[in-house]
Amino acid sequence: MPVAAARSTPTSAVSADQGRAPLTSLGGVGPALAETLGRLGLRTVQDLWFHLPLRYEDRTRVMPLADLRPGDRAQVEGIVDFVERGFRFRPQLKVIIGDESGGVLLLRFFHFRKSQVDQLGKGTRLLCFGEVRQGPQGLEMVHPQYQRIDPDEPVVVDERLTPVYPTTEGLGPRRLAGVVSRALAHLPADDRLELIPGDLPLPSGMTSLRDALLYVHRPPPDVDLRQLGEGHHPAQKRLAFEELLTQHLTLRRMRAAVKKRKAPALKSAGTLRERLLASLPFPLTGAQSRVSKEVARDLARPHPMLRLVQGDVGSGKTVVAALAAVAAVEAGYQVALMAPTELLAEQHLRNFRAWLEPLGLTVEWLAGKVQGRARKNALAHASEGTAHVVVGTHALMQEGVAFQRLGLVIVDEQHRFGVHQRLALRDKGAEGDLIPHQLVLTATPIPRTLAMSAYADLDVSSIDELPPGRTPVQTVALSNERRYDVMERIHAACMQGRQVYWVCTLIEESEQLDAQAAEVAHAELTAALPDLSVGLIHGRMKPKEKQAIMDAFKAGELAVLVATTVIEVGVDVPNASLMVIENSERLGLAQLHQLRGRVGRGSVASNCVLLYQTPLSRLAKERLQVMRETNDGFRIAEKDLELRGPGEVLGTRQTGQLQFRIADLARDAHLMPDVQRVAEAMMKDHPDRCERLIARWVGDAARYVDA
Ligand code: ADP
Ligand code: MG
């Protein structure tokens, strides 16, 4: 194991950076190759040092054919036993090899030349590398890399693992590996390479940066394959740490830039707030009250608020948003409230109208389907400033929508919007150099470590308490074969005056198929439960129809509501206390949790039945198990992160920001407290080094951050 070299002190010179030389300064890189490399974002020698392998191929040994398993990427050797050239559907070349282990393997080619066929005659000895998969007749490799070898010579294997780099069309893996290798010859000593000041201790068990780079580009022959594959080697940790640090610095810089900008200081006497609170049928929970105060404090400052309020489904985020809205209105500004679906936006509209109109405020509605005169009026009210609050979907961000004095933007269910969309809405309010405050609500709790990284550009408040009187939802998972038992259970529940959701989940990504599945289920339930009124709601219905159905369900006129996942977010019917989710094995934890949050809103004990199709995959089994065990959104989110990884958990948020080269938020989350500590110190004492880290890891992509 390499010994950690001393890292540079803040005083040592780090200039004269060879790393900044253009690629053409390397032998063998002409303008054409430099241009190809440019397509990968590689422009300087340093860019190549930090162009890290995606994975490794093991050509250090030859696997006996009998030991191969589907999914292996392996090097094998064998004698051609059978060759067939087929033309039935498309040209195809099949070659079967066998070895001493008694195993056989089919090599399948769809593109090949005649000369190739001639070289692969029976008895030829081949060395191949490729991915093993299960074919119709046994194990096979499709388009393996191969070479013919002399029948009598021993096989020569590589000494080291072969790194596989991200590449682009027209650049072969070997050529790219060669260029990286040449760049590495110019890797300077550690004191010239390190940008993290030596007086800031890194977490223990990491190699020096130079050793780390040499290790991941050229793993030594005695490498611990499992450790390397899982990313736990000290070299990988060192690089992951630096990458996470850089990403954190990038987001912090973005936040600092926003905070430097000006926003209207929304100060008010709090009269509307008091009147709203007095009109509510319940007191705020401690958590709502605390978060609401944090928001009010931010709003009163002359710099833009960027606050994420996270709270489990049913924790009462809407009231907190409404309180922020009235503060802005009392200060003389308008508020825009944006939700990801029409159904959710409409529900906000109803809540806001019910709460704010009695206070004398106007609440306007602007969604994609608002057309003609209604749309014209809504637009006029927004731009003339006569609408105090405008509620809508992403239609709020379209061109032609303007506000007179937009002071606050509220975005619900933020994980569905990308960061760019948020910026677009924010810019709607940009008036001279004033930009509006931003409040983001999310029901997807974000594990703390992930929040530190992915949301470092936002302040985060948590509503970590549910209103009193809620009873946890009891959850069971049942195979679909039991669906008729479940229908009996529905009948019994409805006889006791309870109401029921029957949720049909997405069949592929098609609203149409989804709606069809719901129609089928609706017919089935109507037939099975003739004495109950069964309603149907899906995304392809007109907003008016949807509203009528929701109203009927709310009023208790419908006992059962068959729905697609359109009800996932925000729908609130406290008397509904049983939910059945079909094909629950297809959904992720976050979505299941969201759906289940539609029940358990009243004081009666609620139940959730997860119907699944057998056989269950391991992952699906684990998910259903988690759902049965806990109702705690934070625990579910932690588990989700573990099972699916951060990209999925964060949804669109990841694009452009969380594509890591080596770090993995689920695996490396434990590094975040140290990342935060080092970042804090570097921003304070070494801003120049922060910039250089960003240039090193983010390079060109950093530009949009300032946009
Ligand atoms: P979410 O955080 O999921 O958006 P909502 O804002 O829709 O939650 O609130 C869920 C339900 O709880 C609503 O019916 C709301 O009126 C109610 N509610 C909110 N705050 C309280 C409270 N402090 N006490 C009792 N009920 C509350
Ligand atoms: Mg909500």
XYZ file of C-alpha atoms and ligand atoms in Angstrom:
735
model
C 0.000 0.000 0.000
C 1.406 3.390 -0.913
C 2.396 5.585 2.000
C 0.520 8.868 2.218
C 2.833 11.634 1.068
C 2.889 14.952 2.847
C 0.257 17.235 1.390
C 1.093 20.755 0.469
C 0.901 23.545 2.979
C -1.051 26.671 2.071
C 2.174 28.564 1.579
C 3.789 26.254 -0.989
C 3.772 27.388 -4.568
C 1.265 25.575 -6.761
C 1.748 27.614 -9.849
C 3.631 26.527 -12.985
C 0.981 23.905 -13.458
C 1.916 21.371 -16.126
C -1.595 20.150 -15.890
C -2.883 23.221 -17.653
C -0.936 22.562 -20.835
C -3.102 21.783 -23.860
C -3.475 18.188 -24.974
C -1.431 18.783 -28.098
C 1.605 19.222 -25.840
C 1.518 15.436 -25.368
C 3.420 13.305 -27.849
C 1.143 11.678 -30.382
C -1.805 14.035 -29.887
C -2.417 16.083 -33.004
C -5.198 18.561 -33.665
C -7.633 15.877 -34.889
C -7.265 13.700 -31.805
C -7.383 16.799 -29.595
C -10.682 17.694 -31.179
C -12.112 14.226 -30.553
C -10.952 14.400 -26.946
C -12.573 17.824 -26.722
C -15.922 16.180 -27.305
C -15.395 14.422 -23.971
C -14.682 17.775 -22.325
C -10.964 16.981 -22.270
C -8.826 20.004 -23.114
C -5.808 20.015 -20.845
C -3.363 17.434 -19.573
C -4.967 17.677 -16.150
C -8.346 16.800 -17.648
C -6.850 13.452 -18.627
C -5.478 12.840 -15.135
C -8.988 13.260 -13.830
C -10.703 11.307 -16.590
C -11.325 8.333 -14.343
C -12.101 4.760 -15.386
C -15.727 3.730 -15.286
C -14.756 0.171 -14.455
C -12.066 -2.399 -15.099
C -11.772 -5.440 -17.256
C -9.941 -8.395 -15.906
C -7.647 -9.888 -18.521
C -5.176 -11.029 -15.944
C -6.550 -14.539 -16.026
C -8.419 -16.933 -18.252
C -11.731 -18.212 -16.948
C -12.548 -21.884 -17.548
C -15.689 -21.987 -19.706
C -17.402 -24.291 -17.246
C -17.156 -21.608 -14.526
C -18.832 -18.811 -16.494
C -22.022 -17.240 -15.167
C -24.400 -14.899 -16.969
C -23.369 -11.285 -16.323
C -19.632 -12.068 -16.004
C -17.242 -10.009 -18.066
C -14.515 -12.482 -18.632
C -11.515 -13.532 -20.648
C -11.782 -17.058 -22.007
C -9.790 -19.300 -24.294
C -10.958 -22.195 -26.412
C -10.860 -24.144 -29.664
C -13.464 -23.521 -32.366
C -15.697 -26.539 -32.563
C -18.503 -25.403 -34.827
C -19.158 -22.503 -37.205
C -22.468 -21.520 -38.749
C -23.293 -18.627 -40.970
C -26.994 -17.828 -40.947
C -29.093 -15.423 -43.008
C -32.553 -16.192 -41.777
C -33.595 -12.813 -40.382
C -30.331 -10.995 -40.625
C -26.788 -12.073 -41.286
C -25.391 -13.869 -38.339
C -22.227 -15.769 -37.546
C -22.259 -18.338 -34.767
C -19.035 -19.829 -33.491
C -18.905 -22.378 -30.694
C -15.725 -22.825 -28.705
C -14.851 -25.420 -26.108
C -12.025 -25.812 -23.585
C -10.506 -28.372 -21.245
C -12.995 -27.602 -18.498
C -15.612 -29.255 -20.664
C -17.592 -26.026 -21.019
C -18.744 -24.547 -24.313
C -19.570 -20.993 -25.280
C -21.362 -19.556 -28.277
C -19.836 -16.446 -29.865
C -22.437 -14.539 -31.836
C -21.662 -11.888 -34.451
C -24.169 -9.781 -36.372
C -21.624 -7.708 -38.264
C -18.721 -9.522 -39.830
C -16.608 -9.701 -42.931
C -15.937 -12.682 -45.081
C -12.249 -12.576 -44.128
C -13.300 -12.900 -40.511
C -15.312 -16.003 -41.248
C -12.354 -17.546 -43.036
C -10.146 -16.990 -39.984
C -12.524 -18.713 -37.625
C -12.410 -22.235 -38.988
C -12.873 -25.327 -36.899
C -9.824 -26.023 -34.735
C -8.761 -22.365 -34.475
C -7.612 -21.349 -30.991
C -9.155 -18.098 -29.719
C -8.646 -15.764 -26.794
C -11.845 -13.768 -26.207
C -13.108 -11.104 -23.895
C -16.745 -10.145 -23.452
C -19.874 -10.200 -21.432
C -21.468 -13.574 -20.799
C -25.206 -13.788 -21.185
C -27.852 -16.441 -21.172
C -28.869 -17.242 -24.739
C -31.583 -19.541 -26.045
C -29.198 -22.481 -26.252
C -26.831 -21.740 -23.409
C -24.227 -19.184 -22.473
C -23.021 -16.833 -25.175
C -21.016 -13.692 -25.882
C -22.258 -11.214 -28.457
C -19.483 -9.497 -30.378
C -16.656 -10.440 -28.039
C -13.251 -8.916 -28.571
C -11.101 -11.797 -29.778
C -7.726 -12.736 -31.160
C -6.406 -15.904 -32.715
C -3.554 -17.515 -30.858
C -1.004 -20.120 -31.713
C -2.240 -23.578 -30.662
C 1.045 -24.506 -29.030
C 2.008 -21.280 -27.272
C 1.011 -20.552 -23.692
C -1.614 -17.799 -23.380
C -0.122 -14.456 -22.418
C -2.380 -12.584 -20.015
C -2.215 -8.963 -18.879
C -0.404 -8.145 -15.695
C -2.843 -5.498 -14.566
C -6.545 -4.798 -14.807
C -7.520 -2.866 -17.918
C -9.213 0.437 -17.084
C -12.282 1.250 -19.186
C -12.789 4.976 -19.711
C -15.850 6.918 -20.783
C -15.279 7.466 -24.474
C -16.890 8.849 -27.579
C -17.484 7.709 -31.121
C -14.329 7.384 -33.149
C -12.078 6.910 -30.164
C -11.172 3.319 -29.398
C -10.631 2.229 -25.805
C -6.987 1.350 -26.319
C -6.158 4.649 -27.962
C -7.824 6.606 -25.173
C -6.080 4.527 -22.507
C -2.796 5.238 -24.277
C -3.323 9.001 -24.190
C -4.287 8.919 -20.521
C -1.193 6.899 -19.808
C 1.008 9.448 -21.578
C -0.609 12.267 -19.596
C 0.094 10.414 -16.372
C 3.807 10.537 -17.152
C 3.530 14.279 -16.447
C 1.789 13.884 -13.109
C 3.723 16.165 -10.744
C 4.736 15.509 -7.159
C 2.011 15.682 -4.555
C 2.853 19.150 -3.288
C 2.176 20.492 -6.759
C -0.964 18.470 -7.272
C -2.771 18.903 -3.973
C -5.260 21.722 -3.693
C -6.664 20.799 -0.304
C -4.425 22.621 2.153
C -2.260 20.310 4.256
C -3.388 21.889 7.513
C -6.926 20.613 6.961
C -6.936 16.999 8.051
C -8.734 14.598 5.734
C -10.626 11.595 7.046
C -8.189 8.802 7.880
C -7.484 5.919 5.547
C -6.989 7.819 2.317
C -4.003 7.797 0.020
C -2.349 10.949 -1.273
C -3.849 12.446 -4.413
C -0.983 11.409 -6.659
C -1.009 7.837 -5.408
C -4.772 7.789 -5.705
C -4.694 8.801 -9.370
C -1.930 6.346 -10.232
C -3.800 3.607 -8.440
C -7.155 4.031 -10.142
C -5.602 4.455 -13.595
C -3.158 1.570 -13.135
C -4.305 -0.806 -10.442
C -1.325 -2.940 -9.380
C -1.285 -6.659 -10.157
C -2.094 -7.640 -6.564
C -5.201 -5.446 -6.397
C -8.084 -6.479 -4.170
C -10.709 -6.878 -6.856
C -13.724 -6.766 -4.630
C -12.574 -3.670 -2.801
C -11.873 -1.934 -6.092
C -15.166 -3.023 -7.624
C -17.109 -1.702 -4.688
C -15.188 1.562 -4.572
C -13.838 1.090 -1.078
C -10.140 1.357 -1.808
C -8.368 4.253 0.002
C -7.412 5.662 -3.410
C -11.025 5.741 -4.543
C -12.044 7.307 -1.244
C -9.498 10.051 -1.656
C -10.834 10.915 -5.115
C -14.457 10.586 -4.074
C -13.764 12.943 -1.212
C -12.305 15.550 -3.525
C -15.152 15.172 -5.966
C -17.802 15.552 -3.275
C -15.905 18.498 -1.883
C -15.855 20.136 -5.289
C -19.527 19.536 -5.882
C -20.321 20.964 -2.483
C -18.186 24.029 -3.213
C -19.952 24.496 -6.546
C -23.381 24.521 -4.940
C -22.188 26.736 -2.114
C -20.789 29.164 -4.620
C -24.094 29.145 -6.432
C -25.896 29.878 -3.202
C -23.451 32.615 -2.269
C -24.021 34.218 -5.674
C -27.786 34.181 -5.159
C -27.478 35.498 -1.630
C -25.503 38.445 -2.884
C -28.411 39.432 -5.042
C -31.162 41.589 -3.699
C -34.730 40.693 -2.909
C -37.564 42.779 -1.524
C -37.487 42.701 2.280
C -40.976 41.400 2.997
C -41.647 42.963 6.373
C -45.150 43.076 7.768
C -46.907 43.664 11.051
C -48.212 40.113 10.840
C -51.876 41.137 10.821
C -52.885 38.800 8.001
C -50.887 36.026 9.596
C -52.773 36.424 12.865
C -56.118 36.522 11.090
C -55.293 33.397 9.075
C -54.153 31.529 12.171
C -57.313 32.550 14.008
C -59.471 31.214 11.178
C -57.894 27.754 11.107
C -59.782 24.961 12.886
C -56.534 23.743 14.466
C -53.453 25.182 16.159
C -50.133 24.787 14.364
C -47.907 21.954 15.453
C -44.649 22.924 17.109
C -42.759 22.009 13.937
C -45.056 24.040 11.667
C -44.698 27.014 13.942
C -40.891 26.776 14.071
C -40.505 26.365 10.305
C -42.985 29.126 9.601
C -40.927 31.482 11.741
C -37.734 30.493 9.949
C -39.433 31.344 6.683
C -40.763 34.673 7.975
C -37.302 35.642 9.156
C -35.836 34.867 5.720
C -38.546 36.846 3.948
C -37.825 39.961 5.970
C -34.234 40.053 4.713
C -33.226 42.041 1.645
C -31.628 38.964 0.051
C -33.437 36.101 -1.642
C -34.585 33.245 0.517
C -33.837 29.811 -0.938
C -35.454 27.481 1.508
C -36.509 23.887 1.165
C -39.231 22.804 3.548
C -39.358 19.064 3.818
C -42.059 17.296 5.696
C -43.586 13.889 5.473
C -46.896 13.507 3.652
C -49.633 14.928 5.828
C -47.285 16.979 7.994
C -49.115 20.162 7.003
C -46.824 21.984 4.598
C -49.680 23.820 2.878
C -50.477 25.975 5.887
C -46.838 26.908 6.212
C -46.872 27.982 2.568
C -50.062 29.977 3.055
C -48.551 31.808 6.023
C -45.550 32.752 3.917
C -47.900 33.935 1.172
C -49.901 36.256 3.410
C -46.701 37.757 4.784
C -45.610 38.602 1.235
C -49.015 40.025 0.357
C -49.137 42.160 3.470
C -45.750 43.565 2.499
C -47.273 44.602 -0.826
C -46.037 41.808 -3.100
C -47.545 39.029 -5.208
C -47.037 35.316 -4.752
C -46.818 32.531 -7.335
C -47.524 28.962 -6.257
C -46.497 26.217 -8.663
C -47.365 22.519 -8.384
C -46.305 19.646 -10.638
C -49.753 18.290 -11.509
C -53.036 19.943 -12.274
C -54.823 17.967 -9.602
C -52.433 19.106 -6.936
C -52.468 22.683 -8.157
C -56.254 22.663 -8.035
C -56.219 21.405 -4.514
C -53.890 24.238 -3.516
C -56.175 26.634 -5.299
C -59.130 25.466 -3.232
C -57.201 25.615 0.029
C -55.794 29.037 -0.705
C -59.161 30.398 -1.787
C -60.817 28.999 1.337
C -58.167 30.488 3.585
C -57.272 33.764 1.874
C -60.440 35.074 0.249
C -62.133 35.616 3.626
C -59.158 37.870 4.405
C -59.950 39.934 1.338
C -57.201 38.544 -0.939
C -57.661 37.424 -4.539
C -56.327 34.071 -5.678
C -55.982 33.547 -9.415
C -55.784 30.247 -11.338
C -53.421 29.669 -14.236
C -52.917 26.182 -15.614
C -52.303 24.905 -19.131
C -55.957 24.166 -19.610
C -57.080 27.650 -18.624
C -57.743 29.145 -22.057
C -59.497 31.996 -23.810
C -61.073 34.748 -21.788
C -60.306 33.098 -18.444
C -56.649 32.948 -19.350
C -56.608 36.535 -20.562
C -58.133 37.695 -17.319
C -55.753 35.677 -15.214
C -52.773 37.063 -17.135
C -54.068 40.615 -16.769
C -54.591 40.206 -13.044
C -51.084 38.867 -12.646
C -49.439 41.598 -14.667
C -51.504 44.450 -13.231
C -50.925 43.236 -9.718
C -54.598 42.785 -8.845
C -54.096 39.059 -8.191
C -52.404 38.630 -4.835
C -51.677 34.959 -5.330
C -51.491 33.052 -8.614
C -51.725 29.282 -8.370
C -50.865 27.021 -11.283
C -48.807 24.308 -12.892
C -45.682 24.726 -14.989
C -47.873 26.942 -17.189
C -46.829 29.662 -14.781
C -43.393 29.609 -16.326
C -44.475 30.057 -19.895
C -43.772 33.130 -21.858
C -46.387 35.787 -21.675
C -46.862 35.278 -17.962
C -45.719 38.386 -16.128
C -46.187 39.713 -12.632
C -46.344 43.260 -11.472
C -44.569 42.752 -8.157
C -43.649 39.142 -7.599
C -42.109 38.796 -4.148
C -42.346 35.099 -3.409
C -42.331 31.946 -5.457
C -43.579 28.774 -3.804
C -42.860 25.478 -5.533
C -44.539 22.337 -4.246
C -43.066 18.858 -4.637
C -39.777 20.144 -5.790
C -38.255 16.822 -6.770
C -40.360 16.832 -9.879
C -38.960 20.087 -11.126
C -35.415 20.526 -12.253
C -33.225 23.270 -10.969
C -33.514 25.071 -14.303
C -37.278 25.214 -14.054
C -37.019 26.798 -10.667
C -34.605 29.362 -12.012
C -36.997 30.161 -14.852
C -39.833 30.950 -12.499
C -37.583 32.945 -10.235
C -36.484 35.031 -13.159
C -40.107 35.885 -13.889
C -39.979 38.091 -10.863
C -36.618 39.616 -11.551
C -37.245 43.311 -11.495
C -34.118 45.335 -11.994
C -31.735 43.643 -9.648
C -34.452 42.376 -7.290
C -35.351 38.706 -7.457
C -38.173 37.017 -5.552
C -37.814 34.789 -2.532
C -38.170 31.089 -3.087
C -39.852 28.511 -0.911
C -39.686 24.894 -2.012
C -41.894 22.240 -0.448
C -41.100 18.580 -0.727
C -42.707 15.484 0.717
C -39.765 13.341 -0.223
C -37.668 13.524 2.866
C -34.055 13.734 1.966
C -31.553 11.920 4.121
C -29.396 14.435 5.924
C -26.159 13.496 4.229
C -27.757 13.677 0.823
C -29.300 17.042 1.610
C -25.858 18.338 2.550
C -24.607 17.425 -0.841
C -27.450 17.736 -3.306
C -29.154 20.676 -1.670
C -26.150 22.640 -0.523
C -27.544 25.550 -2.532
C -30.655 25.650 -0.345
C -31.416 26.120 3.326
C -33.400 23.203 4.634
C -36.167 23.212 7.263
C -37.904 20.064 8.414
C -41.481 19.698 9.604
C -40.629 16.647 11.618
C -43.887 16.201 13.489
C -47.339 15.136 12.326
C -50.507 16.862 13.516
C -51.928 15.097 16.562
C -54.507 12.349 16.302
C -53.085 10.493 13.323
C -52.894 6.737 13.616
C -50.172 4.898 11.744
C -51.262 3.008 8.642
C -51.171 -0.779 8.952
C -49.704 -2.233 5.799
C -49.889 -5.758 4.409
C -48.547 -7.195 1.169
C -50.652 -9.802 -0.626
C -50.218 -11.709 -3.820
C -52.599 -10.731 -6.596
C -54.253 -14.143 -6.285
C -55.888 -12.816 -3.143
C -57.589 -9.895 -4.867
C -61.080 -11.303 -4.307
C -60.431 -11.587 -0.577
C -59.355 -7.973 -0.729
C -62.609 -6.998 -2.411
C -64.526 -8.631 0.425
C -62.491 -6.625 2.824
C -63.356 -3.475 0.917
C -66.993 -4.358 1.204
C -66.740 -4.814 4.949
C -64.895 -1.511 5.366
C -67.448 0.408 3.319
C -70.263 -1.108 5.377
C -68.640 0.593 8.359
C -68.783 3.918 6.564
C -65.130 3.964 5.523
C -63.985 4.979 2.053
C -61.454 3.231 -0.118
C -58.866 4.050 -2.773
C -57.996 1.410 -5.346
C -54.850 2.518 -7.108
C -53.776 1.207 -10.505
C -50.127 1.868 -11.075
C -48.341 2.934 -14.161
C -48.087 0.359 -16.917
C -45.000 1.543 -18.685
C -44.809 5.274 -19.059
C -48.123 5.695 -20.769
C -51.015 7.674 -19.408
C -53.266 6.013 -21.922
C -52.493 2.439 -20.896
C -52.636 3.547 -17.331
C -56.099 4.986 -17.825
C -57.191 1.786 -19.557
C -55.959 -0.341 -16.648
C -57.961 1.859 -14.296
C -61.057 1.466 -16.473
C -60.705 -2.305 -16.382
C -60.288 -2.312 -12.607
C -63.264 0.014 -12.304
C -65.463 -2.386 -14.270
C -64.232 -5.304 -12.221
C -64.915 -3.604 -8.892
C -68.291 -2.294 -10.007
C -69.277 -5.869 -10.857
C -67.832 -7.350 -7.669
C -69.356 -4.721 -5.375
C -72.831 -4.108 -6.811
C -74.200 -2.403 -3.701
C -71.367 0.169 -3.520
C -70.828 3.254 -5.627
C -67.453 3.019 -7.340
C -65.885 6.071 -8.988
C -63.025 6.390 -11.434
C -60.385 9.090 -11.866
C -57.389 9.203 -14.184
C -55.082 11.631 -15.885
C -56.886 11.626 -19.225
C -60.115 13.010 -17.859
C -61.011 16.685 -18.192
C -60.189 18.812 -15.151
C -63.911 19.461 -14.589
C -64.688 15.731 -14.597
C -61.814 15.057 -12.260
C -62.975 17.753 -9.934
C -66.557 16.432 -9.924
C -65.313 12.957 -9.035
C -63.028 14.254 -6.299
C -65.863 16.340 -4.880
C -68.194 13.352 -4.883
C -65.585 11.243 -3.121
C -64.927 13.986 -0.590
C -68.649 14.325 0.072
C -68.922 10.587 0.686
C -71.136 9.941 -2.326
C -68.606 7.463 -3.669
C -67.489 4.602 -1.446
C -64.622 3.446 -3.610
C -62.409 5.492 -5.870
C -60.424 3.699 -8.546
C -57.526 5.946 -9.437
C -54.254 6.047 -11.269
C -51.231 7.547 -9.587
C -52.670 10.999 -10.330
C -53.752 10.895 -6.705
C -50.198 10.394 -5.621
C -49.623 13.900 -4.452
C -51.614 16.130 -2.215
C -55.117 14.682 -2.413
C -56.736 14.959 0.977
C -59.857 13.007 1.995
C -59.626 12.239 5.729
C -62.458 9.668 5.716
C -60.645 7.445 3.223
C -58.971 4.882 5.415
C -58.236 1.900 3.192
C -55.978 1.910 0.184
C -55.259 -0.949 -2.182
C -52.302 -0.537 -4.532
C -52.178 -2.878 -7.509
C -48.854 -4.004 -8.957
C -47.156 -2.409 -6.015
C -43.953 -4.255 -6.874
C -43.459 -1.876 -9.794
C -43.242 1.238 -7.684
C -40.317 2.740 -5.859
C -40.402 3.354 -2.148
C -40.865 7.090 -2.394
C -43.900 6.699 -4.622
C -45.441 3.987 -2.447
C -44.960 6.184 0.568
C -46.560 9.147 -1.193
C -49.533 7.060 -2.216
C -49.995 5.569 1.192
C -49.914 9.056 2.647
C -53.389 9.569 1.166
C -54.795 7.424 3.965
C -54.182 7.763 7.674
C -55.265 11.381 7.586
C -58.232 11.017 9.890
C -58.468 9.582 13.367
C -59.671 6.089 12.376
C -57.088 3.373 12.015
C -56.117 3.053 8.354
C -54.922 0.158 6.252
C -52.950 -0.256 3.113
C -52.916 -3.411 1.017
C -50.033 -3.833 -1.389
C -51.077 -6.264 -4.096
C -48.223 -7.749 -6.030
C -47.637 -10.084 -8.953
C -45.452 -13.092 -8.356
C -42.630 -13.832 -8.667
C -41.120 -10.930 -6.769
C -37.608 -9.752 -7.467
C -35.289 -9.425 -4.514
C -35.464 -5.648 -4.718
C -39.260 -5.626 -4.828
C -39.392 -7.974 -1.856
C -37.166 -5.679 0.136
C -39.239 -2.636 -0.766
C -42.505 -4.219 0.279
C -40.863 -5.338 3.495
C -39.775 -1.778 4.273
C -43.289 -0.518 3.611
C -44.731 -3.038 6.029
C -42.225 -2.170 8.711
C -42.391 1.580 8.867
C -44.452 4.700 8.213
C -41.524 6.990 8.823
C -40.739 8.930 5.661
C -37.173 9.578 6.725
C -36.429 5.919 7.282
C -38.056 5.094 3.984
C -35.938 7.679 2.234
C -32.733 6.320 3.766
C -33.715 2.863 2.601
C -34.630 4.162 -0.825
C -31.232 5.788 -1.150
C -29.626 2.512 -0.221
C -31.694 0.434 -2.638
C -31.865 2.721 -5.620
C -29.084 5.229 -5.328
C -29.257 8.993 -5.183
C -30.097 9.648 -8.816
C -33.445 7.963 -8.497
C -34.178 9.466 -5.119
C -33.577 12.960 -6.348
C -35.247 12.549 -9.725
C -34.609 15.343 -12.185
C -32.552 17.177 -9.677
C -29.523 15.103 -10.552
C -29.283 16.210 -14.140
C -26.225 18.267 -14.759
C -25.239 18.344 -11.150
C -24.941 14.968 -9.628
C -23.215 12.995 -12.305
C -20.210 11.902 -10.410
C -17.122 10.333 -11.877
C -16.198 8.317 -8.858
C -18.221 9.411 -5.827
C -21.392 7.594 -4.993
C -23.670 9.395 -2.585
C -25.098 6.227 -1.128
C -21.696 4.662 -0.568
C -19.778 7.792 0.379
C -22.439 9.649 2.348
C -20.439 9.192 5.539
C -17.793 11.525 4.094
C -20.186 14.471 3.948
C -19.573 15.890 7.442
C -15.838 16.068 6.652
C -16.571 17.456 3.209
C -18.589 20.203 4.818
C -15.867 20.972 7.364
C -13.104 21.187 4.745
C -15.315 23.230 2.405
C -16.113 25.706 5.163
C -12.421 26.274 5.895
C -11.408 26.493 2.257
C -14.105 29.009 1.374
C -12.910 31.154 4.225
C -9.147 30.961 3.794
C -8.468 29.632 0.291
C -11.041 30.894 -2.180
C -8.476 30.622 -5.002
C -8.027 26.930 -4.348
C -11.780 26.452 -4.335
C -11.901 27.887 -7.829
C -9.087 25.643 -8.980
C -10.814 22.570 -7.592
C -13.966 23.510 -9.443
C -12.029 24.052 -12.646
C -10.348 20.688 -12.192
C -13.463 18.610 -11.564
C -16.254 20.539 -13.160
C -14.393 22.437 -15.849
C -16.592 23.779 -18.599
C -19.737 22.572 -16.931
C -19.176 25.072 -14.133
C -20.188 27.891 -16.391
C -23.876 27.334 -16.278
C -23.762 27.652 -12.515
C -23.066 31.356 -12.882
C -25.727 31.819 -15.539
P -48.770 17.938 3.258
O -47.602 18.277 4.129
O -48.773 16.502 2.868
O -48.918 18.865 2.092
P -51.254 19.095 4.041
O -50.778 20.487 4.096
O -52.071 18.698 2.884
O -50.040 18.098 4.205
O -52.025 18.765 5.382
C -52.642 17.520 5.592
C -53.896 17.651 6.406
O -53.578 18.023 7.734
C -54.829 18.716 5.876
O -56.150 18.230 6.012
C -54.603 19.881 6.811
O -55.713 20.715 6.887
C -54.312 19.178 8.103
N -53.497 19.935 9.042
C -52.437 20.717 8.733
N -51.886 21.212 9.861
C -52.592 20.720 10.886
C -52.503 20.876 12.309
N -51.561 21.622 12.854
N -53.390 20.216 13.061
C -54.332 19.440 12.492
N -54.486 19.262 11.184
C -53.622 19.900 10.374
Mg -48.986 18.799 0.066
